[in-house]
Amino acid sequence: MATNTKRKESMADRVYEALKDDIFEFRLIPGDKFSEGDVGTRLNASRTPVREALYRLQREGYVEVLFRSGWQVKPFDFRQVEELYDLRITLERAAMHKICGLDEEPPAIRTLTAIWNPDHPSERAVGSTARALDESFHCDLVAAAGNREMTRIHREITDRLRIIRRLDFSREDRVEATYVEHAQILEALRAGHAQDAAERLTRHIRASQAAVREITIERIREAAEAHRRGQEIAQESP
């Protein structure tokens, strides 16, 4: 019985990861509709693990169930995204002031400085590693302020924004800008200049926000066009 349960959990995890990757890579675009049967056939999975994976994605805000008509990739709500960015900035600015008010510099600040101000540009991370480090940078800064509830709420916001924030690292110029801006924020923090750190951080996040919105719209447009061309080719085939 235990082995069978583990197998089901493993299959549900596999379906979850496959669907999440499809959403993140815009193979499934916002508004796309599908059924549990479609997913099961494509991924060679039974109904139970497919449903478990979909409910997990629903809890995370990536898909939604439609009354009597299957599932849908949740359409992008850019207003909601902007509101989440506003809240994120408020929390991170508050963290800057709290950190500068501490009696001692948190160890995390020294660690982050070593990561984001390397001795040579060749030591910079790229791709998915850079994305993960960027997310950790902002989460670690808030955690360093020492307020557990602030840290918890900030992580929830981070989870909800992850699907679009990762796009900020699909362009080389944005990776370069992130290293420079993170180093400047840390420099201001270590000097005890809370307001300067907060202002630099705000500009950094707003620039990232603008970039990911532009890239998201472009990716959705490209994916929709690819879908349309695929349908036309399928209709023309004998």
mmCIF file of C-alpha atoms in Angstrom:
data_model
loop_
_atom_site.group_PDB
_atom_site.id
_atom_site.type_symbol
_atom_site.label_atom_id
_atom_site.label_comp_id
_atom_site.label_asym_id
_atom_site.label_seq_id
_atom_site.Cartn_x
_atom_site.Cartn_y
_atom_site.Cartn_z
ATOM 1 C CA MET A 1 0.000 0.000 0.000
ATOM 2 C CA ALA A 2 2.805 2.423 0.919
ATOM 3 C CA THR A 3 4.631 1.712 -2.350
ATOM 4 C CA ASN A 4 1.461 2.371 -4.338
ATOM 5 C CA THR A 5 0.913 5.679 -2.525
ATOM 6 C CA LYS A 6 4.480 6.779 -3.236
ATOM 7 C CA ARG A 7 4.025 5.897 -6.897
ATOM 8 C CA LYS A 8 0.890 8.056 -7.091
ATOM 9 C CA GLU A 9 2.674 10.940 -5.384
ATOM 10 C CA SER A 10 5.600 10.608 -7.766
ATOM 11 C CA MET A 11 3.294 10.652 -10.794
ATOM 12 C CA ALA A 12 1.410 13.676 -9.436
ATOM 13 C CA ASP A 13 4.736 15.471 -8.970
ATOM 14 C CA ARG A 14 5.761 14.599 -12.527
ATOM 15 C CA VAL A 15 2.484 15.907 -13.953
ATOM 16 C CA TYR A 16 2.738 19.039 -11.805
ATOM 17 C CA GLU A 17 6.281 19.809 -12.984
ATOM 18 C CA ALA A 18 5.401 19.139 -16.638
ATOM 19 C CA LEU A 19 2.349 21.409 -16.569
ATOM 20 C CA LYS A 20 4.147 24.133 -14.654
ATOM 21 C CA ASP A 21 6.987 24.034 -17.183
ATOM 22 C CA ASP A 22 4.453 24.280 -20.036
ATOM 23 C CA ILE A 23 2.945 27.373 -18.384
ATOM 24 C CA PHE A 24 6.306 28.972 -17.620
ATOM 25 C CA GLU A 25 7.560 28.392 -21.171
ATOM 26 C CA PHE A 26 4.260 29.603 -22.705
ATOM 27 C CA ARG A 27 3.501 26.281 -24.378
ATOM 28 C CA LEU A 28 0.255 26.731 -22.448
ATOM 29 C CA ILE A 29 -0.640 30.390 -22.617
ATOM 30 C CA PRO A 30 -2.990 32.394 -20.369
ATOM 31 C CA GLY A 31 -6.578 31.549 -21.304
ATOM 32 C CA ASP A 32 -5.813 28.113 -22.791
ATOM 33 C CA LYS A 33 -8.476 25.557 -21.870
ATOM 34 C CA PHE A 34 -7.940 21.827 -21.407
ATOM 35 C CA SER A 35 -9.445 18.803 -19.699
ATOM 36 C CA GLU A 36 -8.008 16.334 -17.228
ATOM 37 C CA GLY A 37 -8.297 13.721 -19.970
ATOM 38 C CA ASP A 38 -6.175 15.837 -22.322
ATOM 39 C CA VAL A 39 -3.422 16.070 -19.713
ATOM 40 C CA GLY A 40 -3.620 12.389 -18.822
ATOM 41 C CA THR A 41 -3.345 11.290 -22.449
ATOM 42 C CA ARG A 42 -0.436 13.622 -23.208
ATOM 43 C CA LEU A 43 1.527 12.723 -20.084
ATOM 44 C CA ASN A 44 0.448 9.083 -19.857
ATOM 45 C CA ALA A 45 -0.996 9.565 -16.403
ATOM 46 C CA SER A 46 -4.186 8.395 -14.715
ATOM 47 C CA ARG A 47 -6.915 10.711 -13.502
ATOM 48 C CA THR A 48 -5.950 10.828 -9.807
ATOM 49 C CA PRO A 49 -2.390 12.200 -10.141
ATOM 50 C CA VAL A 50 -3.528 14.597 -12.879
ATOM 51 C CA ARG A 51 -6.228 15.979 -10.618
ATOM 52 C CA GLU A 52 -3.819 16.260 -7.673
ATOM 53 C CA ALA A 53 -1.348 18.173 -9.840
ATOM 54 C CA LEU A 54 -4.037 20.514 -11.151
ATOM 55 C CA TYR A 55 -5.370 21.282 -7.671
ATOM 56 C CA ARG A 56 -1.825 22.093 -6.574
ATOM 57 C CA LEU A 57 -1.402 24.453 -9.532
ATOM 58 C CA GLN A 58 -4.791 25.982 -8.717
ATOM 59 C CA ARG A 59 -3.706 26.680 -5.122
ATOM 60 C CA GLU A 60 -0.586 28.392 -6.478
ATOM 61 C CA GLY A 61 -2.667 30.552 -8.820
ATOM 62 C CA TYR A 62 -1.546 29.160 -12.187
ATOM 63 C CA VAL A 63 -4.793 27.486 -13.315
ATOM 64 C CA GLU A 64 -8.484 27.670 -12.511
ATOM 65 C CA VAL A 65 -11.309 25.192 -12.810
ATOM 66 C CA LEU A 66 -14.190 26.071 -15.115
ATOM 67 C CA PHE A 67 -17.739 25.043 -14.249
ATOM 68 C CA ARG A 68 -18.531 21.897 -16.270
ATOM 69 C CA SER A 69 -15.909 22.709 -18.886
ATOM 70 C CA GLY A 70 -12.531 21.567 -17.568
ATOM 71 C CA TRP A 71 -9.574 23.762 -16.674
ATOM 72 C CA GLN A 72 -7.954 26.944 -17.882
ATOM 73 C CA VAL A 73 -4.539 28.540 -17.559
ATOM 74 C CA LYS A 74 -5.339 31.572 -15.461
ATOM 75 C CA PRO A 75 -5.398 34.747 -17.575
ATOM 76 C CA PHE A 76 -2.840 37.373 -16.599
ATOM 77 C CA ASP A 77 -4.288 40.067 -14.393
ATOM 78 C CA PHE A 78 -1.800 42.897 -14.893
ATOM 79 C CA ARG A 79 -3.604 45.083 -12.376
ATOM 80 C CA GLN A 80 -3.153 42.404 -9.718
ATOM 81 C CA VAL A 81 0.504 42.029 -10.685
ATOM 82 C CA GLU A 82 1.033 45.771 -10.272
ATOM 83 C CA GLU A 83 -0.624 45.673 -6.864
ATOM 84 C CA LEU A 84 1.628 42.800 -5.785
ATOM 85 C CA TYR A 85 4.670 44.770 -6.942
ATOM 86 C CA ASP A 86 3.465 47.784 -4.941
ATOM 87 C CA LEU A 87 3.136 45.639 -1.820
ATOM 88 C CA ARG A 88 6.507 44.015 -2.427
ATOM 89 C CA ILE A 89 8.199 47.414 -2.690
ATOM 90 C CA THR A 90 6.530 48.609 0.521
ATOM 91 C CA LEU A 91 7.834 45.577 2.424
ATOM 92 C CA GLU A 92 11.335 45.740 0.978
ATOM 93 C CA ARG A 93 11.669 49.477 1.631
ATOM 94 C CA ALA A 94 10.617 48.892 5.231
ATOM 95 C CA ALA A 95 13.243 46.161 5.476
ATOM 96 C CA MET A 96 15.953 48.594 4.359
ATOM 97 C CA HIS A 97 15.146 50.953 7.228
ATOM 98 C CA LYS A 98 14.937 48.123 9.762
ATOM 99 C CA ILE A 99 18.312 46.716 8.715
ATOM 100 C CA CYS A 100 19.986 50.106 9.031
ATOM 101 C CA GLY A 101 18.483 50.458 12.496
ATOM 102 C CA LEU A 102 19.990 47.209 13.808
ATOM 103 C CA ASP A 103 22.889 47.306 16.271
ATOM 104 C CA GLU A 104 24.951 44.935 14.125
ATOM 105 C CA GLU A 105 25.058 44.206 10.407
ATOM 106 C CA PRO A 106 23.253 40.901 9.694
ATOM 107 C CA PRO A 107 25.585 38.173 8.349
ATOM 108 C CA ALA A 108 23.315 37.840 5.297
ATOM 109 C CA ILE A 109 24.383 41.281 4.075
ATOM 110 C CA ARG A 110 28.031 40.235 3.890
ATOM 111 C CA THR A 111 27.077 37.019 2.126
ATOM 112 C CA LEU A 112 24.952 38.875 -0.423
ATOM 113 C CA THR A 113 27.735 41.389 -1.038
ATOM 114 C CA ALA A 114 30.130 38.562 -1.911
ATOM 115 C CA ILE A 115 27.600 37.155 -4.393
ATOM 116 C CA TRP A 116 26.554 40.388 -6.097
ATOM 117 C CA ASN A 117 29.869 42.199 -6.113
ATOM 118 C CA PRO A 118 32.269 39.468 -7.308
ATOM 119 C CA ASP A 119 35.951 40.136 -7.917
ATOM 120 C CA HIS A 120 35.576 39.453 -11.648
ATOM 121 C CA PRO A 121 32.577 39.500 -14.052
ATOM 122 C CA SER A 122 33.349 35.886 -15.016
ATOM 123 C CA GLU A 123 32.194 34.871 -11.529
ATOM 124 C CA ARG A 124 28.656 36.063 -12.200
ATOM 125 C CA ALA A 125 25.907 33.477 -12.386
ATOM 126 C CA VAL A 126 23.780 33.026 -15.505
ATOM 127 C CA GLY A 127 20.450 31.510 -16.488
ATOM 128 C CA SER A 128 18.374 29.712 -13.888
ATOM 129 C CA THR A 129 21.108 30.130 -11.272
ATOM 130 C CA ALA A 130 20.980 33.916 -11.639
ATOM 131 C CA ARG A 131 17.185 33.840 -11.377
ATOM 132 C CA ALA A 132 17.333 31.821 -8.167
ATOM 133 C CA LEU A 133 20.010 34.103 -6.705
ATOM 134 C CA ASP A 134 17.951 37.194 -7.536
ATOM 135 C CA GLU A 135 14.915 35.792 -5.752
ATOM 136 C CA SER A 136 17.083 34.860 -2.757
ATOM 137 C CA PHE A 137 18.594 38.361 -2.708
ATOM 138 C CA HIS A 138 15.259 40.042 -2.115
ATOM 139 C CA CYS A 139 13.939 37.368 0.256
ATOM 140 C CA ASP A 140 17.167 37.340 2.284
ATOM 141 C CA LEU A 141 17.129 41.138 2.585
ATOM 142 C CA VAL A 142 13.624 41.088 4.049
ATOM 143 C CA ALA A 143 14.488 38.167 6.342
ATOM 144 C CA ALA A 144 17.575 40.056 7.574
ATOM 145 C CA ALA A 145 15.270 42.750 8.977
ATOM 146 C CA GLY A 146 14.172 40.209 11.594
ATOM 147 C CA ASN A 147 10.384 40.477 11.235
ATOM 148 C CA ARG A 148 8.989 36.968 10.702
ATOM 149 C CA GLU A 149 5.534 38.054 9.555
ATOM 150 C CA MET A 150 7.029 40.489 7.068
ATOM 151 C CA THR A 151 9.258 37.683 5.775
ATOM 152 C CA ARG A 152 6.327 35.279 5.440
ATOM 153 C CA ILE A 153 4.124 37.713 3.529
ATOM 154 C CA HIS A 154 7.013 38.725 1.279
ATOM 155 C CA ARG A 155 7.686 35.074 0.384
ATOM 156 C CA GLU A 156 4.025 34.587 -0.515
ATOM 157 C CA ILE A 157 4.204 37.586 -2.851
ATOM 158 C CA THR A 158 7.446 36.253 -4.319
ATOM 159 C CA ASP A 159 5.781 32.906 -5.064
ATOM 160 C CA ARG A 160 2.890 34.610 -6.849
ATOM 161 C CA LEU A 161 5.183 36.793 -8.965
ATOM 162 C CA ARG A 162 7.685 34.060 -9.875
ATOM 163 C CA ILE A 163 6.041 33.172 -13.185
ATOM 164 C CA ILE A 164 6.798 36.586 -14.664
ATOM 165 C CA ARG A 165 9.804 37.710 -12.597
ATOM 166 C CA ARG A 166 11.948 34.932 -14.040
ATOM 167 C CA LEU A 167 11.594 36.540 -17.494
ATOM 168 C CA ASP A 168 13.750 39.414 -16.304
ATOM 169 C CA PHE A 169 16.751 37.129 -16.823
ATOM 170 C CA SER A 170 15.977 36.205 -20.399
ATOM 171 C CA ARG A 171 17.848 39.306 -21.588
ATOM 172 C CA GLU A 172 21.561 39.799 -21.036
ATOM 173 C CA ASP A 173 21.231 43.527 -20.380
ATOM 174 C CA ARG A 174 18.870 42.846 -17.498
ATOM 175 C CA VAL A 175 21.311 40.396 -15.907
ATOM 176 C CA GLU A 176 24.058 43.036 -16.099
ATOM 177 C CA ALA A 177 21.762 45.683 -14.624
ATOM 178 C CA THR A 178 20.735 43.392 -11.778
ATOM 179 C CA TYR A 179 24.330 42.836 -10.678
ATOM 180 C CA VAL A 180 25.112 46.542 -10.758
ATOM 181 C CA GLU A 181 21.926 47.585 -8.971
ATOM 182 C CA HIS A 182 22.109 44.892 -6.292
ATOM 183 C CA ALA A 183 25.691 45.908 -5.499
ATOM 184 C CA GLN A 184 24.643 49.553 -5.182
ATOM 185 C CA ILE A 185 21.765 48.695 -2.846
ATOM 186 C CA LEU A 186 24.077 46.665 -0.630
ATOM 187 C CA GLU A 187 26.687 49.421 -0.606
ATOM 188 C CA ALA A 188 24.100 51.935 0.609
ATOM 189 C CA LEU A 189 22.878 49.505 3.258
ATOM 190 C CA ARG A 190 26.374 48.823 4.591
ATOM 191 C CA ALA A 191 26.989 52.559 4.814
ATOM 192 C CA GLY A 192 23.822 52.934 6.894
ATOM 193 C CA HIS A 193 22.057 55.053 4.274
ATOM 194 C CA ALA A 194 18.572 53.588 4.603
ATOM 195 C CA GLN A 195 16.748 56.119 2.436
ATOM 196 C CA ASP A 196 19.305 55.849 -0.373
ATOM 197 C CA ALA A 197 19.109 52.039 -0.221
ATOM 198 C CA ALA A 198 15.307 52.187 -0.321
ATOM 199 C CA GLU A 199 15.267 54.555 -3.301
ATOM 200 C CA ARG A 200 17.794 52.455 -5.225
ATOM 201 C CA LEU A 201 15.826 49.315 -4.477
ATOM 202 C CA THR A 202 12.579 50.921 -5.644
ATOM 203 C CA ARG A 203 14.119 51.995 -8.957
ATOM 204 C CA HIS A 204 15.588 48.523 -9.385
ATOM 205 C CA ILE A 205 12.261 46.750 -8.839
ATOM 206 C CA ARG A 206 10.320 49.170 -11.037
ATOM 207 C CA ALA A 207 12.807 48.670 -13.901
ATOM 208 C CA SER A 208 12.450 44.920 -13.536
ATOM 209 C CA GLN A 209 8.665 45.230 -13.398
ATOM 210 C CA ALA A 210 8.580 47.199 -16.654
ATOM 211 C CA ALA A 211 10.902 44.730 -18.360
ATOM 212 C CA VAL A 212 8.956 41.618 -17.379
ATOM 213 C CA ARG A 213 5.651 43.198 -18.410
ATOM 214 C CA GLU A 214 7.072 43.975 -21.846
ATOM 215 C CA ILE A 215 8.594 40.501 -22.225
ATOM 216 C CA THR A 216 5.425 38.783 -20.956
ATOM 217 C CA ILE A 217 3.228 40.563 -23.489
ATOM 218 C CA GLU A 218 5.718 39.718 -26.234
ATOM 219 C CA ARG A 219 5.901 36.040 -25.240
ATOM 220 C CA ILE A 220 2.113 35.697 -25.077
ATOM 221 C CA ARG A 221 1.773 37.331 -28.498
ATOM 222 C CA GLU A 222 4.420 35.029 -30.000
ATOM 223 C CA ALA A 223 2.856 31.924 -28.440
ATOM 224 C CA ALA A 224 -0.629 32.874 -29.617
ATOM 225 C CA GLU A 225 0.683 33.427 -33.155
ATOM 226 C CA ALA A 226 2.434 30.044 -33.088
ATOM 227 C CA HIS A 227 -0.811 28.404 -31.953
ATOM 228 C CA ARG A 228 -2.713 30.101 -34.742
ATOM 229 C CA ARG A 229 -0.214 28.999 -37.388
ATOM 230 C CA GLY A 230 -0.294 25.460 -36.028
ATOM 231 C CA GLN A 231 -4.071 25.337 -36.295
ATOM 232 C CA GLU A 232 -3.976 26.641 -39.864
ATOM 233 C CA ILE A 233 -1.446 24.009 -40.876
ATOM 234 C CA ALA A 234 -3.544 21.278 -39.215
ATOM 235 C CA GLN A 235 -6.655 22.446 -41.063
ATOM 236 C CA GLU A 236 -4.824 22.496 -44.401
ATOM 237 C CA SER A 237 -3.411 18.987 -43.947
ATOM 238 C CA PRO A 238 -5.341 16.274 -45.810
#
